[in-house]
Amino acid sequence: EAQVTQNPRYLITVTGKKLTVTCSQNMNHEYMSWYRQDPGLGLRQIYYSMNVEVTDKGDVPEGYKVSRKEKRNFPLILESPSPNQTSLYFCASTPRDRVNTEAFFGQGTRLTVV
Amino acid sequence: QKEVEQNSGPLSVPEGAIASLNCTYSDRVSQSFFWYRQYSGKSPELIMSIYSNGDKEDGRFTAQLNKASQYVSLLIRDSQPSDSATYLCAVNIIITSNTGKLIFGQGTTLQVKP
Protein backbone atom coordinates (compact mmCIF):
# COMPACT_ATOMS: atom_id res chain seq x y z
CA GLU A 1 0.00 0.00 0.00
CA ALA A 2 1.34 3.42 -1.00
CA GLN A 3 1.81 5.51 2.09
CA VAL A 4 3.69 8.20 3.95
CA THR A 5 4.44 7.29 7.56
CA GLN A 6 5.17 9.82 10.26
CA ASN A 7 6.26 9.16 13.81
CA PRO A 8 5.39 9.92 16.47
CA ARG A 9 1.72 10.86 16.09
CA TYR A 10 1.70 12.81 19.33
CA LEU A 11 4.58 14.35 21.24
CA ILE A 12 4.79 16.54 24.32
CA THR A 13 8.24 17.90 25.08
CA VAL A 14 9.96 20.64 27.02
CA THR A 15 11.59 23.78 25.70
CA GLY A 16 15.11 23.19 24.45
CA LYS A 17 15.04 19.40 24.28
CA LYS A 18 16.08 18.29 20.81
CA LEU A 19 13.60 16.12 18.94
CA THR A 20 13.20 14.44 15.58
CA VAL A 21 10.00 13.64 13.73
CA THR A 22 10.50 10.91 11.19
CA CYS A 23 8.87 10.64 7.77
CA SER A 24 9.13 7.73 5.38
CA GLN A 25 7.46 7.06 2.03
CA ASN A 26 7.34 3.86 0.01
CA MET A 27 6.41 5.31 -3.38
CA ASN A 28 9.92 6.18 -4.60
CA HIS A 29 8.95 9.85 -4.79
CA GLU A 30 11.70 12.39 -5.32
CA TYR A 31 9.92 15.37 -3.82
CA MET A 32 9.19 15.53 -0.09
CA SER A 33 8.18 18.40 2.13
CA TRP A 34 7.21 19.35 5.66
CA TYR A 35 4.28 21.57 6.59
CA ARG A 36 2.97 22.96 9.80
CA GLN A 37 -0.67 23.77 10.31
CA ASP A 38 -1.96 26.34 12.76
CA PRO A 39 -5.53 27.57 13.23
CA GLY A 40 -6.46 30.20 10.65
CA LEU A 41 -3.12 29.95 8.83
CA GLY A 42 -3.57 26.88 6.67
CA LEU A 43 -0.65 24.69 5.65
CA ARG A 44 2.71 26.45 5.61
CA GLN A 45 5.76 24.81 4.11
CA ILE A 46 8.78 24.48 6.39
CA TYR A 47 11.34 22.72 4.19
CA TYR A 48 11.29 20.69 1.02
CA SER A 49 13.61 18.32 -0.79
CA MET A 50 13.75 17.77 -4.54
CA ASN A 51 15.93 14.65 -4.20
CA VAL A 52 18.58 12.95 -2.07
CA GLU A 53 20.96 15.51 -0.54
CA VAL A 54 18.95 18.39 -2.04
CA THR A 55 16.95 20.44 0.45
CA ASP A 56 15.69 24.00 0.54
CA LYS A 57 13.82 26.34 2.83
CA GLY A 58 10.11 26.81 2.57
CA ASP A 59 8.13 29.69 3.97
CA VAL A 60 8.72 29.15 7.70
CA PRO A 61 12.11 27.39 8.15
CA GLU A 62 13.33 29.17 11.29
CA GLY A 63 14.00 26.75 14.14
CA TYR A 64 13.93 23.62 11.97
CA LYS A 65 16.43 21.41 10.19
CA VAL A 66 15.98 18.57 7.74
CA SER A 67 18.13 15.98 6.04
CA ARG A 68 17.64 13.73 3.02
CA LYS A 69 20.27 11.00 3.08
CA GLU A 70 17.97 8.43 1.53
CA LYS A 71 15.16 8.85 -0.95
CA ARG A 72 12.51 7.37 1.30
CA ASN A 73 13.27 9.29 4.51
CA PHE A 74 12.95 12.96 5.31
CA PRO A 75 13.24 13.65 9.05
CA LEU A 76 12.36 17.00 10.62
CA ILE A 77 14.69 18.10 13.42
CA LEU A 78 13.98 20.67 16.09
CA GLU A 79 17.34 21.39 17.73
CA SER A 80 15.92 23.57 20.50
CA PRO A 81 12.13 23.52 20.45
CA SER A 82 10.20 26.52 21.70
CA PRO A 83 6.51 26.90 22.59
CA ASN A 84 5.80 28.73 19.31
CA GLN A 85 6.60 25.48 17.51
CA THR A 86 3.57 23.85 19.07
CA SER A 87 1.61 22.84 16.00
CA LEU A 88 0.29 20.04 13.81
CA TYR A 89 2.96 18.84 11.39
CA PHE A 90 2.52 17.00 8.11
CA CYS A 91 5.01 15.35 5.84
CA ALA A 92 4.11 14.99 2.17
CA SER A 93 5.63 13.38 -0.91
CA THR A 94 5.09 13.87 -4.65
CA PRO A 95 6.73 12.33 -7.70
CA ARG A 96 9.12 14.96 -9.08
CA ASP A 97 8.55 14.18 -12.71
CA ARG A 98 4.94 15.17 -12.23
CA VAL A 99 5.11 17.96 -9.72
CA ASN A 100 1.73 19.15 -10.91
CA THR A 101 -0.01 16.31 -9.19
CA GLU A 102 -1.25 14.90 -5.95
CA ALA A 103 0.69 15.32 -2.72
CA PHE A 104 0.45 12.28 -0.45
CA PHE A 105 0.33 13.22 3.21
CA GLY A 106 1.42 11.43 6.35
CA GLN A 107 -0.97 11.02 9.28
CA GLY A 108 0.33 14.11 11.06
CA THR A 109 2.28 14.74 14.25
CA ARG A 110 0.74 16.87 16.96
CA LEU A 111 3.61 18.51 18.83
CA THR A 112 3.26 20.40 22.10
CA VAL A 113 6.25 22.27 23.51
CA VAL A 114 5.88 23.36 27.13
CA GLN B 1 -1.88 39.75 -1.27
CA LYS B 2 -1.73 36.09 -0.32
CA GLU B 3 -0.85 33.69 -3.09
CA VAL B 4 -3.95 31.57 -2.49
CA GLU B 5 -6.96 33.00 -0.72
CA GLN B 6 -10.07 31.36 0.65
CA ASN B 7 -12.84 32.55 2.91
CA SER B 8 -12.26 30.73 6.19
CA GLY B 9 -16.00 30.44 6.90
CA PRO B 10 -17.63 28.62 8.45
CA LEU B 11 -19.94 28.01 5.54
CA SER B 12 -23.15 26.46 6.78
CA VAL B 13 -25.58 24.71 4.42
CA PRO B 14 -28.58 22.44 5.05
CA GLU B 15 -28.40 18.77 4.15
CA GLY B 16 -29.20 18.24 0.47
CA ALA B 17 -28.20 21.75 -0.61
CA ILE B 18 -25.34 22.77 -2.88
CA ALA B 19 -22.21 23.99 -1.10
CA SER B 20 -20.05 26.42 -3.06
CA LEU B 21 -16.44 26.93 -2.02
CA ASN B 22 -14.27 29.57 -3.65
CA CYS B 23 -10.57 30.24 -4.06
CA THR B 24 -8.54 32.95 -5.78
CA TYR B 25 -4.85 32.84 -6.60
CA SER B 26 -2.25 35.42 -7.57
CA ASP B 27 0.18 33.62 -9.93
CA ARG B 28 -1.08 33.98 -13.50
CA VAL B 29 1.11 31.16 -14.83
CA SER B 30 -0.14 28.48 -12.44
CA GLN B 31 -1.33 25.40 -14.30
CA SER B 32 -2.47 22.97 -11.63
CA PHE B 33 -5.21 23.34 -9.05
CA PHE B 34 -6.35 21.00 -6.33
CA TRP B 35 -9.03 20.65 -3.71
CA TYR B 36 -8.23 18.73 -0.54
CA ARG B 37 -10.66 17.74 2.19
CA GLN B 38 -9.42 17.64 5.76
CA TYR B 39 -11.34 16.29 8.72
CA SER B 40 -10.41 17.71 12.10
CA GLY B 41 -7.02 16.41 13.25
CA LYS B 42 -6.58 14.29 10.13
CA SER B 43 -4.35 14.68 7.11
CA PRO B 44 -5.59 16.32 3.90
CA GLU B 45 -6.89 14.03 1.17
CA LEU B 46 -7.17 14.95 -2.47
CA ILE B 47 -10.72 15.08 -3.79
CA MET B 48 -10.38 16.99 -7.07
CA SER B 49 -7.69 18.23 -9.42
CA ILE B 50 -8.23 20.51 -12.41
CA TYR B 51 -5.80 21.76 -15.03
CA SER B 52 -7.85 23.49 -17.74
CA ASN B 53 -10.58 26.10 -17.86
CA GLY B 54 -14.11 24.92 -17.36
CA ASP B 55 -15.82 22.35 -15.20
CA LYS B 56 -14.70 18.93 -14.05
CA GLU B 57 -17.22 16.64 -12.42
CA ASP B 58 -16.64 13.64 -10.17
CA GLY B 59 -19.72 12.26 -8.48
CA ARG B 60 -21.24 14.96 -6.30
CA PHE B 61 -18.18 17.20 -6.71
CA THR B 62 -17.58 19.72 -9.49
CA ALA B 63 -14.44 21.81 -9.77
CA GLN B 64 -14.59 24.98 -11.82
CA LEU B 65 -11.55 26.87 -13.13
CA ASN B 66 -11.36 30.31 -14.67
CA LYS B 67 -7.73 31.21 -15.34
CA ALA B 68 -8.56 34.66 -16.73
CA SER B 69 -10.18 35.58 -13.42
CA GLN B 70 -7.67 33.50 -11.41
CA TYR B 71 -10.50 31.75 -9.69
CA VAL B 72 -11.18 28.14 -8.83
CA SER B 73 -14.24 26.79 -7.06
CA LEU B 74 -15.65 23.54 -5.72
CA LEU B 75 -19.35 22.70 -5.77
CA ILE B 76 -20.71 19.91 -3.62
CA ARG B 77 -24.19 18.79 -4.65
CA ASP B 78 -26.60 17.06 -2.30
CA SER B 79 -24.44 17.98 0.68
CA GLN B 80 -24.29 15.41 3.45
CA PRO B 81 -23.33 15.80 7.13
CA SER B 82 -20.29 13.65 6.33
CA ASP B 83 -19.09 16.45 4.01
CA SER B 84 -18.55 18.66 7.06
CA ALA B 85 -14.81 19.33 7.01
CA THR B 86 -12.25 21.94 6.06
CA TYR B 87 -11.62 22.25 2.32
CA LEU B 88 -8.18 23.36 1.24
CA CYS B 89 -7.50 24.92 -2.13
CA ALA B 90 -3.98 24.30 -3.43
CA VAL B 91 -2.26 25.87 -6.41
CA ASN B 92 0.98 24.68 -7.96
CA ILE B 93 3.30 27.68 -8.30
CA ILE B 94 5.92 27.29 -11.03
CA ILE B 95 9.47 27.78 -9.72
CA THR B 96 11.58 26.61 -12.67
CA SER B 97 10.81 24.86 -15.94
CA ASN B 98 10.49 21.52 -14.22
CA THR B 99 9.79 22.32 -10.59
CA GLY B 100 6.90 23.78 -8.71
CA LYS B 101 5.60 24.22 -5.21
CA LEU B 102 2.13 23.61 -3.86
CA ILE B 103 0.71 26.64 -2.06
CA PHE B 104 -2.30 26.05 0.15
CA GLY B 105 -5.05 28.43 1.06
CA GLN B 106 -6.05 28.68 4.71
CA GLY B 107 -9.07 26.49 4.12
CA THR B 108 -12.84 26.92 4.31
CA THR B 109 -14.75 25.13 7.04
CA LEU B 110 -17.99 23.61 5.77
CA GLN B 111 -20.81 22.64 8.11
CA VAL B 112 -23.69 20.60 6.70
CA LYS B 113 -26.65 20.65 9.07
CA PRO B 114 -29.08 17.69 9.10
PDB file of C-alpha atoms in Angstrom:
ATOM      1  CA  GLU A   1       0.000   0.000   0.000  1.00  0.00           C
ATOM      2  CA  ALA A   2       1.336   3.421  -0.997  1.00  0.00           C
ATOM      3  CA  GLN A   3       1.807   5.510   2.087  1.00  0.00           C
ATOM      4  CA  VAL A   4       3.690   8.202   3.952  1.00  0.00           C
ATOM      5  CA  THR A   5       4.440   7.287   7.558  1.00  0.00           C
ATOM      6  CA  GLN A   6       5.168   9.818  10.257  1.00  0.00           C
ATOM      7  CA  ASN A   7       6.263   9.156  13.813  1.00  0.00           C
ATOM      8  CA  PRO A   8       5.393   9.925  16.474  1.00  0.00           C
ATOM      9  CA  ARG A   9       1.722  10.859  16.093  1.00  0.00           C
ATOM     10  CA  TYR A  10       1.705  12.805  19.333  1.00  0.00           C
ATOM     11  CA  LEU A  11       4.582  14.348  21.242  1.00  0.00           C
ATOM     12  CA  ILE A  12       4.795  16.542  24.315  1.00  0.00           C
ATOM     13  CA  THR A  13       8.241  17.901  25.081  1.00  0.00           C
ATOM     14  CA  VAL A  14       9.962  20.644  27.025  1.00  0.00           C
ATOM     15  CA  THR A  15      11.586  23.778  25.704  1.00  0.00           C
ATOM     16  CA  GLY A  16      15.111  23.191  24.453  1.00  0.00           C
ATOM     17  CA  LYS A  17      15.042  19.404  24.281  1.00  0.00           C
ATOM     18  CA  LYS A  18      16.077  18.288  20.809  1.00  0.00           C
ATOM     19  CA  LEU A  19      13.601  16.117  18.944  1.00  0.00           C
ATOM     20  CA  THR A  20      13.202  14.437  15.580  1.00  0.00           C
ATOM     21  CA  VAL A  21       9.998  13.643  13.727  1.00  0.00           C
ATOM     22  CA  THR A  22      10.497  10.907  11.186  1.00  0.00           C
ATOM     23  CA  CYS A  23       8.871  10.638   7.772  1.00  0.00           C
ATOM     24  CA  SER A  24       9.129   7.726   5.379  1.00  0.00           C
ATOM     25  CA  GLN A  25       7.464   7.055   2.027  1.00  0.00           C
ATOM     26  CA  ASN A  26       7.338   3.856   0.007  1.00  0.00           C
ATOM     27  CA  MET A  27       6.406   5.310  -3.382  1.00  0.00           C
ATOM     28  CA  ASN A  28       9.925   6.182  -4.600  1.00  0.00           C
ATOM     29  CA  HIS A  29       8.950   9.854  -4.791  1.00  0.00           C
ATOM     30  CA  GLU A  30      11.696  12.389  -5.323  1.00  0.00           C
ATOM     31  CA  TYR A  31       9.923  15.373  -3.818  1.00  0.00           C
ATOM     32  CA  MET A  32       9.187  15.533  -0.094  1.00  0.00           C
ATOM     33  CA  SER A  33       8.176  18.400   2.133  1.00  0.00           C
ATOM     34  CA  TRP A  34       7.212  19.348   5.658  1.00  0.00           C
ATOM     35  CA  TYR A  35       4.284  21.568   6.595  1.00  0.00           C
ATOM     36  CA  ARG A  36       2.966  22.965   9.801  1.00  0.00           C
ATOM     37  CA  GLN A  37      -0.673  23.772  10.306  1.00  0.00           C
ATOM     38  CA  ASP A  38      -1.960  26.337  12.757  1.00  0.00           C
ATOM     39  CA  PRO A  39      -5.534  27.572  13.228  1.00  0.00           C
ATOM     40  CA  GLY A  40      -6.463  30.200  10.647  1.00  0.00           C
ATOM     41  CA  LEU A  41      -3.124  29.954   8.834  1.00  0.00           C
ATOM     42  CA  GLY A  42      -3.566  26.878   6.671  1.00  0.00           C
ATOM     43  CA  LEU A  43      -0.652  24.695   5.654  1.00  0.00           C
ATOM     44  CA  ARG A  44       2.714  26.450   5.607  1.00  0.00           C
ATOM     45  CA  GLN A  45       5.760  24.809   4.107  1.00  0.00           C
ATOM     46  CA  ILE A  46       8.781  24.475   6.385  1.00  0.00           C
ATOM     47  CA  TYR A  47      11.339  22.716   4.186  1.00  0.00           C
ATOM     48  CA  TYR A  48      11.289  20.690   1.019  1.00  0.00           C
ATOM     49  CA  SER A  49      13.606  18.322  -0.794  1.00  0.00           C
ATOM     50  CA  MET A  50      13.753  17.765  -4.537  1.00  0.00           C
ATOM     51  CA  ASN A  51      15.928  14.650  -4.205  1.00  0.00           C
ATOM     52  CA  VAL A  52      18.578  12.951  -2.074  1.00  0.00           C
ATOM     53  CA  GLU A  53      20.957  15.509  -0.543  1.00  0.00           C
ATOM     54  CA  VAL A  54      18.949  18.391  -2.045  1.00  0.00           C
ATOM     55  CA  THR A  55      16.951  20.436   0.452  1.00  0.00           C
ATOM     56  CA  ASP A  56      15.686  23.997   0.545  1.00  0.00           C
ATOM     57  CA  LYS A  57      13.820  26.341   2.830  1.00  0.00           C
ATOM     58  CA  GLY A  58      10.113  26.806   2.571  1.00  0.00           C
ATOM     59  CA  ASP A  59       8.133  29.693   3.965  1.00  0.00           C
ATOM     60  CA  VAL A  60       8.721  29.151   7.696  1.00  0.00           C
ATOM     61  CA  PRO A  61      12.109  27.392   8.147  1.00  0.00           C
ATOM     62  CA  GLU A  62      13.332  29.170  11.294  1.00  0.00           C
ATOM     63  CA  GLY A  63      13.999  26.746  14.137  1.00  0.00           C
ATOM     64  CA  TYR A  64      13.927  23.624  11.967  1.00  0.00           C
ATOM     65  CA  LYS A  65      16.431  21.412  10.188  1.00  0.00           C
ATOM     66  CA  VAL A  66      15.981  18.571   7.737  1.00  0.00           C
ATOM     67  CA  SER A  67      18.128  15.978   6.040  1.00  0.00           C
ATOM     68  CA  ARG A  68      17.642  13.727   3.015  1.00  0.00           C
ATOM     69  CA  LYS A  69      20.270  10.999   3.083  1.00  0.00           C
ATOM     70  CA  GLU A  70      17.966   8.431   1.534  1.00  0.00           C
ATOM     71  CA  LYS A  71      15.158   8.851  -0.946  1.00  0.00           C
ATOM     72  CA  ARG A  72      12.509   7.369   1.301  1.00  0.00           C
ATOM     73  CA  ASN A  73      13.268   9.291   4.510  1.00  0.00           C
ATOM     74  CA  PHE A  74      12.952  12.965   5.309  1.00  0.00           C
ATOM     75  CA  PRO A  75      13.242  13.650   9.052  1.00  0.00           C
ATOM     76  CA  LEU A  76      12.363  16.999  10.622  1.00  0.00           C
ATOM     77  CA  ILE A  77      14.690  18.096  13.417  1.00  0.00           C
ATOM     78  CA  LEU A  78      13.979  20.671  16.093  1.00  0.00           C
ATOM     79  CA  GLU A  79      17.342  21.386  17.727  1.00  0.00           C
ATOM     80  CA  SER A  80      15.924  23.570  20.496  1.00  0.00           C
ATOM     81  CA  PRO A  81      12.126  23.516  20.454  1.00  0.00           C
ATOM     82  CA  SER A  82      10.200  26.521  21.697  1.00  0.00           C
ATOM     83  CA  PRO A  83       6.506  26.902  22.591  1.00  0.00           C
ATOM     84  CA  ASN A  84       5.799  28.735  19.307  1.00  0.00           C
ATOM     85  CA  GLN A  85       6.597  25.481  17.514  1.00  0.00           C
ATOM     86  CA  THR A  86       3.570  23.849  19.072  1.00  0.00           C
ATOM     87  CA  SER A  87       1.614  22.836  16.001  1.00  0.00           C
ATOM     88  CA  LEU A  88       0.294  20.038  13.810  1.00  0.00           C
ATOM     89  CA  TYR A  89       2.964  18.837  11.393  1.00  0.00           C
ATOM     90  CA  PHE A  90       2.520  16.999   8.106  1.00  0.00           C
ATOM     91  CA  CYS A  91       5.012  15.350   5.837  1.00  0.00           C
ATOM     92  CA  ALA A  92       4.108  14.986   2.171  1.00  0.00           C
ATOM     93  CA  SER A  93       5.626  13.377  -0.910  1.00  0.00           C
ATOM     94  CA  THR A  94       5.092  13.873  -4.648  1.00  0.00           C
ATOM     95  CA  PRO A  95       6.726  12.326  -7.703  1.00  0.00           C
ATOM     96  CA  ARG A  96       9.120  14.959  -9.078  1.00  0.00           C
ATOM     97  CA  ASP A  97       8.547  14.179 -12.714  1.00  0.00           C
ATOM     98  CA  ARG A  98       4.938  15.172 -12.231  1.00  0.00           C
ATOM     99  CA  VAL A  99       5.107  17.964  -9.722  1.00  0.00           C
ATOM    100  CA  ASN A 100       1.731  19.148 -10.909  1.00  0.00           C
ATOM    101  CA  THR A 101      -0.010  16.315  -9.194  1.00  0.00           C
ATOM    102  CA  GLU A 102      -1.249  14.897  -5.950  1.00  0.00           C
ATOM    103  CA  ALA A 103       0.689  15.319  -2.722  1.00  0.00           C
ATOM    104  CA  PHE A 104       0.448  12.280  -0.450  1.00  0.00           C
ATOM    105  CA  PHE A 105       0.328  13.219   3.210  1.00  0.00           C
ATOM    106  CA  GLY A 106       1.421  11.433   6.345  1.00  0.00           C
ATOM    107  CA  GLN A 107      -0.966  11.024   9.281  1.00  0.00           C
ATOM    108  CA  GLY A 108       0.327  14.106  11.057  1.00  0.00           C
ATOM    109  CA  THR A 109       2.278  14.737  14.248  1.00  0.00           C
ATOM    110  CA  ARG A 110       0.741  16.871  16.958  1.00  0.00           C
ATOM    111  CA  LEU A 111       3.606  18.514  18.834  1.00  0.00           C
ATOM    112  CA  THR A 112       3.256  20.398  22.096  1.00  0.00           C
ATOM    113  CA  VAL A 113       6.252  22.266  23.511  1.00  0.00           C
ATOM    114  CA  VAL A 114       5.875  23.355  27.132  1.00  0.00           C
TER     115      VAL A 114
ATOM    116  CA  GLN B   1      -1.884  39.749  -1.267  1.00  0.00           C
ATOM    117  CA  LYS B   2      -1.733  36.089  -0.317  1.00  0.00           C
ATOM    118  CA  GLU B   3      -0.847  33.690  -3.093  1.00  0.00           C
ATOM    119  CA  VAL B   4      -3.946  31.566  -2.489  1.00  0.00           C
ATOM    120  CA  GLU B   5      -6.964  33.005  -0.720  1.00  0.00           C
ATOM    121  CA  GLN B   6     -10.071  31.356   0.650  1.00  0.00           C
ATOM    122  CA  ASN B   7     -12.837  32.549   2.909  1.00  0.00           C
ATOM    123  CA  SER B   8     -12.259  30.734   6.194  1.00  0.00           C
ATOM    124  CA  GLY B   9     -15.995  30.439   6.902  1.00  0.00           C
ATOM    125  CA  PRO B  10     -17.632  28.617   8.454  1.00  0.00           C
ATOM    126  CA  LEU B  11     -19.935  28.013   5.540  1.00  0.00           C
ATOM    127  CA  SER B  12     -23.153  26.461   6.776  1.00  0.00           C
ATOM    128  CA  VAL B  13     -25.577  24.712   4.423  1.00  0.00           C
ATOM    129  CA  PRO B  14     -28.578  22.440   5.052  1.00  0.00           C
ATOM    130  CA  GLU B  15     -28.395  18.774   4.146  1.00  0.00           C
ATOM    131  CA  GLY B  16     -29.201  18.240   0.473  1.00  0.00           C
ATOM    132  CA  ALA B  17     -28.201  21.753  -0.612  1.00  0.00           C
ATOM    133  CA  ILE B  18     -25.343  22.771  -2.882  1.00  0.00           C
ATOM    134  CA  ALA B  19     -22.210  23.987  -1.105  1.00  0.00           C
ATOM    135  CA  SER B  20     -20.046  26.418  -3.060  1.00  0.00           C
ATOM    136  CA  LEU B  21     -16.438  26.925  -2.025  1.00  0.00           C
ATOM    137  CA  ASN B  22     -14.272  29.570  -3.646  1.00  0.00           C
ATOM    138  CA  CYS B  23     -10.567  30.236  -4.059  1.00  0.00           C
ATOM    139  CA  THR B  24      -8.539  32.946  -5.783  1.00  0.00           C
ATOM    140  CA  TYR B  25      -4.846  32.840  -6.600  1.00  0.00           C
ATOM    141  CA  SER B  26      -2.251  35.421  -7.574  1.00  0.00           C
ATOM    142  CA  ASP B  27       0.176  33.619  -9.929  1.00  0.00           C
ATOM    143  CA  ARG B  28      -1.078  33.985 -13.499  1.00  0.00           C
ATOM    144  CA  VAL B  29       1.113  31.162 -14.832  1.00  0.00           C
ATOM    145  CA  SER B  30      -0.141  28.478 -12.437  1.00  0.00           C
ATOM    146  CA  GLN B  31      -1.329  25.400 -14.304  1.00  0.00           C
ATOM    147  CA  SER B  32      -2.474  22.969 -11.627  1.00  0.00           C
ATOM    148  CA  PHE B  33      -5.208  23.339  -9.046  1.00  0.00           C
ATOM    149  CA  PHE B  34      -6.347  21.000  -6.328  1.00  0.00           C
ATOM    150  CA  TRP B  35      -9.027  20.651  -3.712  1.00  0.00           C
ATOM    151  CA  TYR B  36      -8.234  18.728  -0.541  1.00  0.00           C
ATOM    152  CA  ARG B  37     -10.660  17.740   2.191  1.00  0.00           C
ATOM    153  CA  GLN B  38      -9.420  17.638   5.763  1.00  0.00           C
ATOM    154  CA  TYR B  39     -11.338  16.295   8.718  1.00  0.00           C
ATOM    155  CA  SER B  40     -10.412  17.710  12.102  1.00  0.00           C
ATOM    156  CA  GLY B  41      -7.020  16.406  13.254  1.00  0.00           C
ATOM    157  CA  LYS B  42      -6.576  14.286  10.128  1.00  0.00           C
ATOM    158  CA  SER B  43      -4.346  14.679   7.108  1.00  0.00           C
ATOM    159  CA  PRO B  44      -5.593  16.322   3.903  1.00  0.00           C
ATOM    160  CA  GLU B  45      -6.887  14.033   1.168  1.00  0.00           C
ATOM    161  CA  LEU B  46      -7.173  14.951  -2.472  1.00  0.00           C
ATOM    162  CA  ILE B  47     -10.725  15.078  -3.788  1.00  0.00           C
ATOM    163  CA  MET B  48     -10.381  16.994  -7.065  1.00  0.00           C
ATOM    164  CA  SER B  49      -7.694  18.226  -9.425  1.00  0.00           C
ATOM    165  CA  ILE B  50      -8.229  20.512 -12.408  1.00  0.00           C
ATOM    166  CA  TYR B  51      -5.805  21.761 -15.029  1.00  0.00           C
ATOM    167  CA  SER B  52      -7.848  23.492 -17.745  1.00  0.00           C
ATOM    168  CA  ASN B  53     -10.578  26.098 -17.859  1.00  0.00           C
ATOM    169  CA  GLY B  54     -14.114  24.923 -17.364  1.00  0.00           C
ATOM    170  CA  ASP B  55     -15.820  22.347 -15.204  1.00  0.00           C
ATOM    171  CA  LYS B  56     -14.704  18.929 -14.049  1.00  0.00           C
ATOM    172  CA  GLU B  57     -17.223  16.644 -12.420  1.00  0.00           C
ATOM    173  CA  ASP B  58     -16.639  13.637 -10.172  1.00  0.00           C
ATOM    174  CA  GLY B  59     -19.718  12.265  -8.476  1.00  0.00           C
ATOM    175  CA  ARG B  60     -21.243  14.964  -6.298  1.00  0.00           C
ATOM    176  CA  PHE B  61     -18.179  17.197  -6.711  1.00  0.00           C
ATOM    177  CA  THR B  62     -17.582  19.720  -9.493  1.00  0.00           C
ATOM    178  CA  ALA B  63     -14.443  21.805  -9.768  1.00  0.00           C
ATOM    179  CA  GLN B  64     -14.587  24.983 -11.824  1.00  0.00           C
ATOM    180  CA  LEU B  65     -11.554  26.871 -13.126  1.00  0.00           C
ATOM    181  CA  ASN B  66     -11.360  30.313 -14.671  1.00  0.00           C
ATOM    182  CA  LYS B  67      -7.733  31.208 -15.341  1.00  0.00           C
ATOM    183  CA  ALA B  68      -8.561  34.657 -16.730  1.00  0.00           C
ATOM    184  CA  SER B  69     -10.177  35.576 -13.420  1.00  0.00           C
ATOM    185  CA  GLN B  70      -7.666  33.504 -11.406  1.00  0.00           C
ATOM    186  CA  TYR B  71     -10.498  31.754  -9.691  1.00  0.00           C
ATOM    187  CA  VAL B  72     -11.185  28.135  -8.834  1.00  0.00           C
ATOM    188  CA  SER B  73     -14.241  26.793  -7.064  1.00  0.00           C
ATOM    189  CA  LEU B  74     -15.649  23.543  -5.718  1.00  0.00           C
ATOM    190  CA  LEU B  75     -19.346  22.699  -5.769  1.00  0.00           C
ATOM    191  CA  ILE B  76     -20.715  19.910  -3.625  1.00  0.00           C
ATOM    192  CA  ARG B  77     -24.186  18.792  -4.652  1.00  0.00           C
ATOM    193  CA  ASP B  78     -26.604  17.059  -2.302  1.00  0.00           C
ATOM    194  CA  SER B  79     -24.441  17.985   0.680  1.00  0.00           C
ATOM    195  CA  GLN B  80     -24.289  15.408   3.450  1.00  0.00           C
ATOM    196  CA  PRO B  81     -23.331  15.800   7.129  1.00  0.00           C
ATOM    197  CA  SER B  82     -20.286  13.650   6.329  1.00  0.00           C
ATOM    198  CA  ASP B  83     -19.087  16.449   4.010  1.00  0.00           C
ATOM    199  CA  SER B  84     -18.549  18.658   7.065  1.00  0.00           C
ATOM    200  CA  ALA B  85     -14.812  19.326   7.006  1.00  0.00           C
ATOM    201  CA  THR B  86     -12.255  21.936   6.058  1.00  0.00           C
ATOM    202  CA  TYR B  87     -11.624  22.252   2.318  1.00  0.00           C
ATOM    203  CA  LEU B  88      -8.178  23.364   1.241  1.00  0.00           C
ATOM    204  CA  CYS B  89      -7.505  24.918  -2.129  1.00  0.00           C
ATOM    205  CA  ALA B  90      -3.977  24.296  -3.428  1.00  0.00           C
ATOM    206  CA  VAL B  91      -2.264  25.868  -6.412  1.00  0.00           C
ATOM    207  CA  ASN B  92       0.975  24.684  -7.956  1.00  0.00           C
ATOM    208  CA  ILE B  93       3.296  27.676  -8.295  1.00  0.00           C
ATOM    209  CA  ILE B  94       5.916  27.290 -11.027  1.00  0.00           C
ATOM    210  CA  ILE B  95       9.467  27.783  -9.716  1.00  0.00           C
ATOM    211  CA  THR B  96      11.584  26.611 -12.668  1.00  0.00           C
ATOM    212  CA  SER B  97      10.806  24.865 -15.945  1.00  0.00           C
ATOM    213  CA  ASN B  98      10.487  21.517 -14.217  1.00  0.00           C
ATOM    214  CA  THR B  99       9.792  22.323 -10.586  1.00  0.00           C
ATOM    215  CA  GLY B 100       6.898  23.780  -8.713  1.00  0.00           C
ATOM    216  CA  LYS B 101       5.597  24.217  -5.210  1.00  0.00           C
ATOM    217  CA  LEU B 102       2.125  23.614  -3.857  1.00  0.00           C
ATOM    218  CA  ILE B 103       0.709  26.635  -2.055  1.00  0.00           C
ATOM    219  CA  PHE B 104      -2.303  26.047   0.148  1.00  0.00           C
ATOM    220  CA  GLY B 105      -5.054  28.432   1.065  1.00  0.00           C
ATOM    221  CA  GLN B 106      -6.048  28.679   4.713  1.00  0.00           C
ATOM    222  CA  GLY B 107      -9.071  26.492   4.123  1.00  0.00           C
ATOM    223  CA  THR B 108     -12.840  26.922   4.312  1.00  0.00           C
ATOM    224  CA  THR B 109     -14.750  25.129   7.036  1.00  0.00           C
ATOM    225  CA  LEU B 110     -17.990  23.610   5.775  1.00  0.00           C
ATOM    226  CA  GLN B 111     -20.807  22.644   8.114  1.00  0.00           C
ATOM    227  CA  VAL B 112     -23.686  20.604   6.705  1.00  0.00           C
ATOM    228  CA  LYS B 113     -26.650  20.653   9.065  1.00  0.00           C
ATOM    229  CA  PRO B 114     -29.084  17.687   9.096  1.00  0.00           C
TER     230      PRO B 114
END
